[in-house]
């Protein structure tokens, strides 16, 4: 899959392919040509950009290798987001950020996570690989602002997902506390590994270690100039199962049937990525989010550990081991009515691959002396439920300004993750939303009269709310 490497010291993006084939980033050529091009007339410079674009294939031993290089392109500046917002329209900037086990794999990782959140300046952040219950709280302290709040599951040994916002979470249990956690069973071996990774937390209580998550959601009040709490958004952070990574199977020469790849997406144990999304879509509170999406925008963001079915198509099969494949996680969520914000704005996966895996893992580990190419792909997403008053205006991948060293020389990198973050900006048109809110108020009056209400569930001692007497949800589609 085409990959993106940023040399943002000069605001330049280099596009290359590195999924089912090897990419040569040509660093020496780039450095030397910059010096040369500085003195060239603009016409010769443009001609040079055309001439250096190429894609070819060579054979190294038994391995078919594709080599791709495309023209230099000016990177979009995140700080330019929101420039075209008008009148009643409000920009909303969202970031999804896999923080690589709370930044544990780079020097001063947690501080660097906070630094880059400050640079992007998002309204809401979906976090994944949150290592401990203390991680989000420490990030809030490092962000040095009383505006920031966070939510995560309060009992999980390994929280994994969390949500940060500069706005305000709605914790009214009677109506709008829609925070939910989706659960899966995990092995005793995995729990032991997590306990070993948290040995510094000697006083941690592991009695609730059976609780784990791959996602959570919350309702957020966009409180500026909104004393009546009309401007609400439902937001979900997901981290789907990491095991049996599909592109590894797709690039295995002995895999010759789609059922072999699909076995990792829908496994017998029930925790495959396709099954993860089915659990999300069937969750009662998520269905409530979907039902209300016309008046309360819905965003689902996170690390899916899966490519997109929009990217593995006929035009790109040569860089995906020859496969065209409908990855179920992304297809299910889009079939349910959500859109991919990045691909909505950049529909061509060849011109705009949007690679998010990986910033540093370009080859295999030390067992093969870092010689086998690591499949690169777009596996981090920001989905949204489209409607007439809510739409995306910008979307890009982000990894800071400094050039990143690949593994195993990554420890001093400025960027603290092995994923690119994704940043999308949306517009909310409050003129249209006002009309929708008025219609919703009438609906809620009818619901109260019919006896619909929320109540707290005691199952597993979780702080989860369920919708009672919700017959209208059973027919949700």
Coordinates of C-alpha atoms in Angstrom, one line a residue:
X1 CA 0.0 0.0 0.0
X2 CA 1.4 3.5 -0.7
X3 CA 2.9 5.0 2.3
X4 CA 3.6 8.6 3.4
X5 CA 6.8 9.8 4.9
X6 CA 7.0 13.3 6.1
X7 CA 10.1 15.6 6.0
X8 CA 8.1 18.4 7.5
X9 CA 11.2 20.5 8.3
X10 CA 10.6 21.6 4.7
X11 CA 6.9 20.9 4.6
X12 CA 7.4 18.2 2.0
X13 CA 5.7 14.8 1.8
X14 CA 7.3 11.9 0.0
X15 CA 5.0 9.2 -1.2
X16 CA 6.2 5.6 -1.5
X17 CA 4.8 2.1 -1.6
X18 CA 5.8 -0.3 1.1
X19 CA 3.0 -2.8 1.7
X20 CA 3.5 -6.0 -0.3
X21 CA 6.7 -4.7 -1.7
X22 CA 9.8 -2.9 -0.7
X23 CA 10.1 0.9 -0.9
X24 CA 13.4 2.6 -1.5
X25 CA 13.0 6.1 0.1
X26 CA 16.1 7.3 -1.8
X27 CA 17.3 9.5 1.0
X28 CA 20.7 10.2 -0.6
X29 CA 19.1 11.1 -3.9
X30 CA 16.6 13.4 -2.1
X31 CA 19.3 15.2 -0.2
X32 CA 21.5 15.7 -3.3
X33 CA 18.7 16.8 -5.5
X34 CA 17.5 19.4 -3.0
X35 CA 20.8 21.2 -3.4
X36 CA 20.6 21.0 -7.1
X37 CA 17.0 22.0 -7.5
X38 CA 17.5 25.1 -5.3
X39 CA 19.3 26.7 -8.2
X40 CA 17.0 25.5 -11.0
X41 CA 14.4 27.6 -12.8
X42 CA 10.8 26.7 -11.9
X43 CA 10.1 25.2 -15.4
X44 CA 13.1 22.8 -15.0
X45 CA 12.0 22.0 -11.5
X46 CA 8.5 21.0 -12.6
X47 CA 10.0 18.9 -15.4
X48 CA 12.2 17.1 -12.9
X49 CA 9.2 16.2 -10.8
X50 CA 7.5 14.6 -13.7
X51 CA 10.7 12.7 -14.7
X52 CA 11.4 11.2 -11.3
X53 CA 7.9 9.6 -10.9
X54 CA 8.2 5.9 -11.5
X55 CA 7.0 2.5 -10.4
X56 CA 8.7 -0.7 -11.4
X57 CA 9.2 -4.3 -10.2
X58 CA 12.4 -6.2 -9.6
X59 CA 13.2 -9.6 -8.2
X60 CA 15.5 -10.2 -5.3
X61 CA 16.0 -13.9 -4.8
X62 CA 12.4 -15.3 -4.7
X63 CA 10.8 -12.0 -3.7
X64 CA 9.0 -9.8 -6.2
X65 CA 9.8 -6.3 -5.2
X66 CA 8.0 -3.1 -6.3
X67 CA 9.9 0.1 -6.3
X68 CA 7.8 3.3 -6.4
X69 CA 8.6 7.0 -6.2
X70 CA 6.2 9.8 -6.8
X71 CA 6.7 13.6 -7.1
X72 CA 7.4 15.8 -4.1
X73 CA 4.2 17.5 -2.9
X74 CA 3.6 20.3 -0.5
X75 CA 2.1 19.0 2.8
X76 CA -1.0 20.5 4.2
X77 CA -0.5 22.6 7.3
X78 CA -2.7 21.5 10.2
X79 CA -2.9 25.1 11.4
X80 CA -4.7 26.1 8.2
X81 CA -7.7 23.9 9.1
X82 CA -10.9 25.9 9.6
X83 CA -9.9 28.7 7.3
X84 CA -13.1 28.4 5.2
X85 CA -15.6 28.3 8.0
X86 CA -18.4 30.8 7.7
X87 CA -21.1 32.4 9.9
X88 CA -23.1 29.8 11.7
X89 CA -20.6 27.1 11.0
X90 CA -18.3 25.8 13.7
X91 CA -15.0 23.9 13.0
X92 CA -14.4 20.7 15.0
X93 CA -11.0 19.2 15.0
X94 CA -10.6 15.5 15.9
X95 CA -7.5 13.4 16.3
X96 CA -7.1 9.6 16.7
X97 CA -3.7 8.7 18.2
X98 CA -2.3 5.3 19.0
X99 CA 0.2 6.2 21.7
X100 CA 2.3 3.0 21.6
X101 CA 1.8 1.7 25.1
X102 CA 1.6 5.2 26.6
X103 CA 4.9 6.3 24.9
X104 CA 7.0 3.6 26.6
X105 CA 9.0 2.9 23.5
X106 CA 10.6 6.3 23.0
X107 CA 12.5 8.6 25.4
X108 CA 10.2 10.9 27.4
X109 CA 7.3 9.3 25.5
X110 CA 4.4 10.7 27.6
X111 CA 5.8 14.2 27.4
X112 CA 6.1 13.9 23.6
X113 CA 2.5 12.6 23.3
X114 CA 1.3 15.7 25.2
X115 CA 3.5 18.0 23.1
X116 CA 2.0 16.8 19.8
X117 CA -1.5 17.0 21.1
X118 CA -0.8 20.6 21.9
X119 CA 0.6 21.2 18.4
X120 CA -2.4 19.7 16.7
X121 CA -4.7 21.5 19.1
X122 CA -7.7 19.2 18.6
X123 CA -11.1 19.5 20.2
X124 CA -11.3 15.8 20.9
X125 CA -8.7 13.0 20.9
X126 CA -9.3 9.3 20.6
X127 CA -6.5 7.4 22.3
X128 CA -5.5 3.8 21.9
X129 CA -2.8 1.7 23.8
X130 CA -3.4 3.5 27.0
X131 CA -1.3 1.4 29.3
X132 CA -2.6 2.2 32.8
X133 CA -5.4 4.0 34.5
X134 CA -3.0 6.8 35.4
X135 CA -2.0 7.5 31.8
X136 CA -4.8 9.8 30.8
X137 CA -4.6 11.7 34.1
X138 CA -0.9 12.3 33.6
X139 CA -1.5 13.5 30.0
X140 CA -4.1 16.1 31.3
X141 CA -1.4 17.4 33.7
X142 CA 1.2 17.6 30.9
X143 CA -1.3 19.5 28.7
X144 CA -1.2 22.2 31.5
X145 CA -4.7 23.3 31.0
X146 CA -7.8 23.1 33.2
X147 CA -9.8 22.9 30.0
X148 CA -8.9 19.3 29.3
X149 CA -10.9 16.4 30.6
X150 CA -10.7 12.6 30.0
X151 CA -12.9 9.5 30.3
X152 CA -11.8 5.8 30.3
X153 CA -13.1 2.6 31.8
X154 CA -12.4 2.9 35.6
X155 CA -11.9 -0.8 36.3
X156 CA -9.9 -2.2 33.5
X157 CA -6.3 -3.4 34.2
X158 CA -5.4 -2.3 30.7
X159 CA -7.7 0.6 29.7
X160 CA -6.5 0.6 26.1
X161 CA -8.9 3.3 24.9
X162 CA -9.6 6.8 26.3
X163 CA -11.1 10.1 25.2
X164 CA -9.6 13.5 25.8
X165 CA -11.5 16.8 25.1
X166 CA -11.2 20.5 25.8
X167 CA -14.9 20.6 26.1
X168 CA -17.2 18.9 28.7
X169 CA -18.4 15.4 29.1
X170 CA -22.1 14.9 29.8
X171 CA -22.5 12.7 32.9
X172 CA -26.2 13.2 33.5
X173 CA -27.2 9.6 34.1
X174 CA -30.9 10.2 33.5
X175 CA -30.7 11.2 29.9
X176 CA -27.3 12.0 28.3
X177 CA -24.8 9.8 30.0
X178 CA -24.2 7.5 27.0
X179 CA -20.7 6.4 28.0
X180 CA -20.3 2.7 27.1
X181 CA -17.6 0.0 27.1
X182 CA -17.6 -3.0 24.7
X183 CA -16.1 -6.1 26.3
X184 CA -14.3 -9.1 25.1
X185 CA -12.8 -12.1 26.9
X186 CA -9.0 -12.3 27.1
X187 CA -6.6 -15.1 28.0
X188 CA -4.9 -15.6 31.3
X189 CA -1.6 -15.4 29.5
X190 CA -2.5 -11.9 28.2
X191 CA -3.5 -10.7 31.7
X192 CA -0.3 -12.0 33.1
X193 CA 1.7 -10.2 30.5
X194 CA -0.2 -6.9 31.3
X195 CA 0.5 -7.5 35.0
X196 CA 4.2 -7.9 34.3
X197 CA 4.2 -4.8 32.2
X198 CA 2.8 -2.9 35.2
X199 CA 5.1 -4.2 37.9
X200 CA 5.9 -0.7 39.0
X201 CA 2.3 -0.4 40.1
X202 CA 2.8 -2.5 43.2
X203 CA -0.5 -1.5 44.9
X204 CA -2.7 -2.1 41.8
X205 CA -5.8 -4.2 42.4
X206 CA -6.1 -6.9 39.9
X207 CA -9.4 -8.3 41.1
X208 CA -11.2 -6.7 38.1
X209 CA -8.6 -7.9 35.6
X210 CA -11.3 -9.8 33.7
X211 CA -12.6 -6.5 32.5
X212 CA -10.9 -5.4 29.3
X213 CA -12.0 -3.1 26.5
X214 CA -11.6 -2.4 22.8
X215 CA -13.7 0.7 22.8
X216 CA -15.6 3.4 24.7
X217 CA -17.9 6.2 23.9
X218 CA -19.1 9.4 25.5
X219 CA -21.4 12.4 24.9
X220 CA -19.5 15.7 24.8
X221 CA -20.9 19.2 25.1
X222 CA -19.3 21.7 22.8
X223 CA -19.9 24.4 25.4
X224 CA -18.7 27.6 23.8
X225 CA -21.6 30.0 23.4
X226 CA -24.0 27.2 24.3
X227 CA -25.4 27.6 27.8
X228 CA -28.4 25.5 27.1
X229 CA -26.4 22.4 26.1
X230 CA -27.8 22.1 22.6
X231 CA -24.5 21.4 20.9
X232 CA -23.7 17.8 21.8
X233 CA -21.6 15.2 20.0
X234 CA -21.3 11.5 20.5
X235 CA -17.8 10.2 20.2
X236 CA -16.3 6.7 20.2
X237 CA -12.7 5.6 20.5
X238 CA -11.9 2.0 19.3
X239 CA -8.9 -0.3 19.2
X240 CA -9.8 -3.5 17.4
X241 CA -8.1 -6.8 18.0
X242 CA -4.4 -6.9 17.0
X243 CA -4.0 -10.6 16.5
X244 CA -3.9 -12.4 13.1
X245 CA -3.1 -9.1 11.2
X246 CA -4.7 -9.6 7.7
X247 CA -2.0 -8.1 5.5
X248 CA 0.5 -10.7 6.8
X249 CA -1.8 -13.4 5.4
X250 CA -2.4 -11.5 2.2
X251 CA 1.4 -11.3 1.6
X252 CA 2.0 -15.0 2.4
X253 CA 2.6 -16.9 -0.9
X254 CA 0.9 -20.0 0.5
X255 CA -2.4 -18.1 1.1
X256 CA -4.6 -18.6 -2.0
X257 CA -8.2 -18.2 -0.8
X258 CA -10.0 -15.3 0.7
X259 CA -11.4 -17.6 3.4
X260 CA -7.9 -17.9 4.8
X261 CA -7.6 -14.1 5.2
X262 CA -11.1 -13.8 6.6
X263 CA -10.3 -16.4 9.3
X264 CA -8.4 -13.7 11.1
X265 CA -11.1 -11.1 10.7
X266 CA -13.9 -13.5 12.0
X267 CA -12.4 -16.1 14.2
X268 CA -13.9 -19.0 16.1
X269 CA -13.1 -17.4 19.4
X270 CA -15.4 -14.5 18.5
X271 CA -12.9 -11.6 19.0
X272 CA -12.0 -10.9 15.3
X273 CA -12.1 -7.4 14.0
X274 CA -15.3 -8.0 12.1
X275 CA -16.9 -9.4 15.3
X276 CA -15.6 -6.4 17.2
X277 CA -17.5 -4.1 14.9
X278 CA -20.6 -6.2 15.1
X279 CA -20.6 -5.9 18.9
X280 CA -20.3 -2.1 18.6
X281 CA -23.1 -1.8 16.0
X282 CA -25.4 -4.0 18.2
X283 CA -24.7 -2.1 21.4
X284 CA -27.9 -0.4 22.6
X285 CA -26.2 2.9 23.4
X286 CA -24.4 3.0 20.1
X287 CA -27.7 2.4 18.4
X288 CA -29.0 5.4 20.3
X289 CA -26.0 7.4 19.0
X290 CA -27.0 6.3 15.5
X291 CA -30.6 7.2 16.0
X292 CA -29.7 10.7 17.2
X293 CA -27.0 11.4 14.7
X294 CA -29.2 13.9 12.8
X295 CA -29.1 16.2 15.7
X296 CA -26.1 15.0 17.7
X297 CA -23.1 14.3 15.3
X298 CA -21.5 10.9 15.7
X299 CA -17.8 10.2 15.2
X300 CA -16.1 6.8 15.5
X301 CA -12.3 7.0 15.6
X302 CA -9.4 4.6 16.3
X303 CA -6.9 2.0 15.4
X304 CA -8.8 -0.8 13.5
X305 CA -5.7 -3.0 13.0
X306 CA -7.3 -3.6 9.6
X307 CA -6.9 -2.0 6.2
X308 CA -9.9 -0.5 4.4
X309 CA -12.0 -2.2 1.8
X310 CA -11.9 1.2 0.0
X311 CA -8.2 0.8 -0.5
X312 CA -7.8 -2.9 -1.5
X313 CA -9.4 -2.5 -4.9
X314 CA -8.7 -3.5 -8.5
X315 CA -6.5 -0.5 -9.1
X316 CA -4.3 -1.3 -6.1
X317 CA -4.1 -5.1 -6.1
X318 CA -0.6 -5.1 -7.5
X319 CA 0.6 -3.6 -4.3
X320 CA -1.5 -5.8 -2.1
X321 CA -0.1 -9.2 -3.1
X322 CA -2.6 -9.4 -5.9
X323 CA -5.6 -9.3 -3.7
X324 CA -8.9 -7.4 -3.9
X325 CA -10.4 -7.8 -0.4
X326 CA -13.4 -6.4 1.4
X327 CA -12.1 -6.0 4.9
X328 CA -15.1 -6.5 7.1
X329 CA -14.4 -4.0 9.9
X330 CA -14.5 -1.0 7.6
X331 CA -17.2 -2.4 5.4
X332 CA -19.5 -3.2 8.2
X333 CA -19.2 0.3 9.8
X334 CA -19.7 2.0 6.4
X335 CA -22.7 -0.3 5.5
X336 CA -24.2 0.9 8.8
X337 CA -24.2 4.4 7.4
X338 CA -20.9 6.0 8.5
X339 CA -18.3 7.6 6.2
X340 CA -14.5 7.5 6.2
X341 CA -13.5 11.1 6.6
X342 CA -10.1 10.7 5.0
X343 CA -11.3 8.8 2.0
X344 CA -14.4 11.1 1.6
X345 CA -12.0 13.9 0.9
X346 CA -9.2 11.9 -0.8
X347 CA -11.1 9.2 -2.8
X348 CA -8.1 7.9 -4.8
X349 CA -6.1 5.4 -2.7
X350 CA -3.2 5.6 -5.2
X351 CA -2.8 9.4 -5.1
X352 CA -3.6 9.7 -1.4
X353 CA -2.8 6.4 0.3
X354 CA -3.0 7.9 3.8
X355 CA -0.7 5.3 5.3
X356 CA -0.8 5.1 9.1
X357 CA 1.1 1.9 9.7
X358 CA 3.9 2.4 10.4
X359 CA 6.1 5.4 11.2
X360 CA 9.0 3.2 12.3
X361 CA 8.3 -0.4 11.6
X362 CA 9.4 -0.7 8.0
X363 CA 11.0 -4.1 8.3
X364 CA 10.7 -7.3 10.3
X365 CA 12.2 -7.6 13.8
X366 CA 15.7 -8.7 15.0
X367 CA 14.9 -12.4 14.3
X368 CA 15.4 -11.7 10.6
X369 CA 17.9 -8.9 11.2
X370 CA 15.4 -6.3 10.0
X371 CA 15.5 -7.5 6.4
X372 CA 11.9 -8.5 5.6
X373 CA 9.6 -5.6 4.5
X374 CA 6.8 -4.9 6.9
X375 CA 3.4 -4.4 5.1
X376 CA 2.4 -0.7 5.3
X377 CA -1.3 0.3 5.2
X378 CA -4.0 2.7 6.3
X379 CA -5.4 1.1 9.5
X380 CA -6.3 4.2 11.6
X381 CA -9.6 5.9 10.8
X382 CA -12.0 8.7 11.7
X383 CA -15.6 7.8 10.7
X384 CA -18.6 10.1 10.9
X385 CA -22.3 9.8 10.4
X386 CA -23.1 12.3 7.5
X387 CA -26.0 14.6 7.6
X388 CA -26.9 18.1 6.2
X389 CA -25.4 20.0 9.1
X390 CA -22.2 18.0 9.7
X391 CA -19.4 17.2 7.2
X392 CA -15.6 16.9 7.0
X393 CA -13.5 19.7 5.4
X394 CA -9.9 18.4 6.0
X395 CA -8.2 15.2 6.8
X396 CA -4.6 14.2 6.9
X397 CA -2.1 11.9 8.6
X398 CA 0.3 13.5 11.1
X399 CA 3.7 12.6 12.7
X400 CA 5.2 15.9 13.6
X401 CA 8.0 17.8 11.8
X402 CA 11.1 15.7 12.5
X403 CA 12.4 12.9 10.3
X404 CA 11.8 9.6 12.0
X405 CA 14.4 6.8 12.4
X406 CA 13.0 3.3 11.8
X407 CA 13.3 0.5 14.3
X408 CA 15.6 -0.4 15.9
X409 CA 16.9 3.1 16.0
X410 CA 13.6 4.7 17.0
X411 CA 14.2 5.4 20.8
X412 CA 15.1 9.1 20.4
X413 CA 12.5 9.9 17.8
X414 CA 10.4 13.0 18.5
X415 CA 7.2 11.3 17.4
X416 CA 6.3 8.8 20.2
X417 CA 4.2 6.3 18.2
X418 CA 4.6 3.5 15.7
X419 CA 1.4 4.8 14.0
X420 CA 0.7 8.0 12.2
X421 CA -2.1 9.9 13.9
X422 CA -5.1 11.0 11.8
X423 CA -6.5 14.5 12.1
X424 CA -9.8 15.4 10.6
X425 CA -11.7 18.7 10.8
X426 CA -15.5 18.9 10.5
X427 CA -18.0 21.7 10.2
X428 CA -21.2 21.9 12.2
X429 CA -23.8 24.2 10.7
X430 CA -25.8 25.4 13.7
X431 CA -28.5 27.0 11.6
X432 CA -29.6 23.6 10.4
X433 CA -28.8 22.0 13.8
X434 CA -31.2 24.5 15.5
X435 CA -34.1 23.3 13.4
X436 CA -33.1 19.6 14.2
X437 CA -32.9 20.3 17.9
X438 CA -36.4 21.8 17.9
X439 CA -37.7 18.7 16.3
X440 CA -35.9 16.5 18.8
X441 CA -37.3 18.3 21.7
X442 CA -40.8 17.4 20.5
X443 CA -39.8 13.8 20.1
X444 CA -38.3 13.7 23.7
X445 CA -41.6 15.1 25.1
X446 CA -43.4 12.2 23.5
X447 CA -40.8 9.7 24.8
X448 CA -41.1 10.9 28.4
X449 CA -44.9 10.5 28.2
X450 CA -44.4 6.9 27.0
X451 CA -42.2 6.1 29.9
X452 CA -38.8 5.7 28.2
X453 CA -35.9 6.4 30.4
X454 CA -32.3 5.4 31.2
X455 CA -31.1 3.5 34.2
X456 CA -27.8 2.3 35.6
X457 CA -26.8 -1.3 35.0
X458 CA -25.1 -3.3 37.8
X459 CA -23.7 -6.0 35.5
X460 CA -20.0 -6.5 36.1
X461 CA -20.0 -3.5 38.4
X462 CA -19.6 -1.4 35.3
X463 CA -20.6 2.2 35.0
X464 CA -22.8 1.5 32.0
X465 CA -26.2 2.8 31.2
X466 CA -28.9 0.9 29.3
X467 CA -32.0 2.2 27.5
X468 CA -35.2 0.8 29.0
X469 CA -38.5 0.3 27.2
X470 CA -36.7 1.1 23.9
X471 CA -38.9 -0.8 21.5
X472 CA -38.1 1.7 18.8
X473 CA -34.5 0.6 18.8
X474 CA -35.3 -3.1 18.0
X475 CA -36.2 -2.0 14.5
X476 CA -33.0 0.1 14.0
X477 CA -31.3 -0.4 10.7

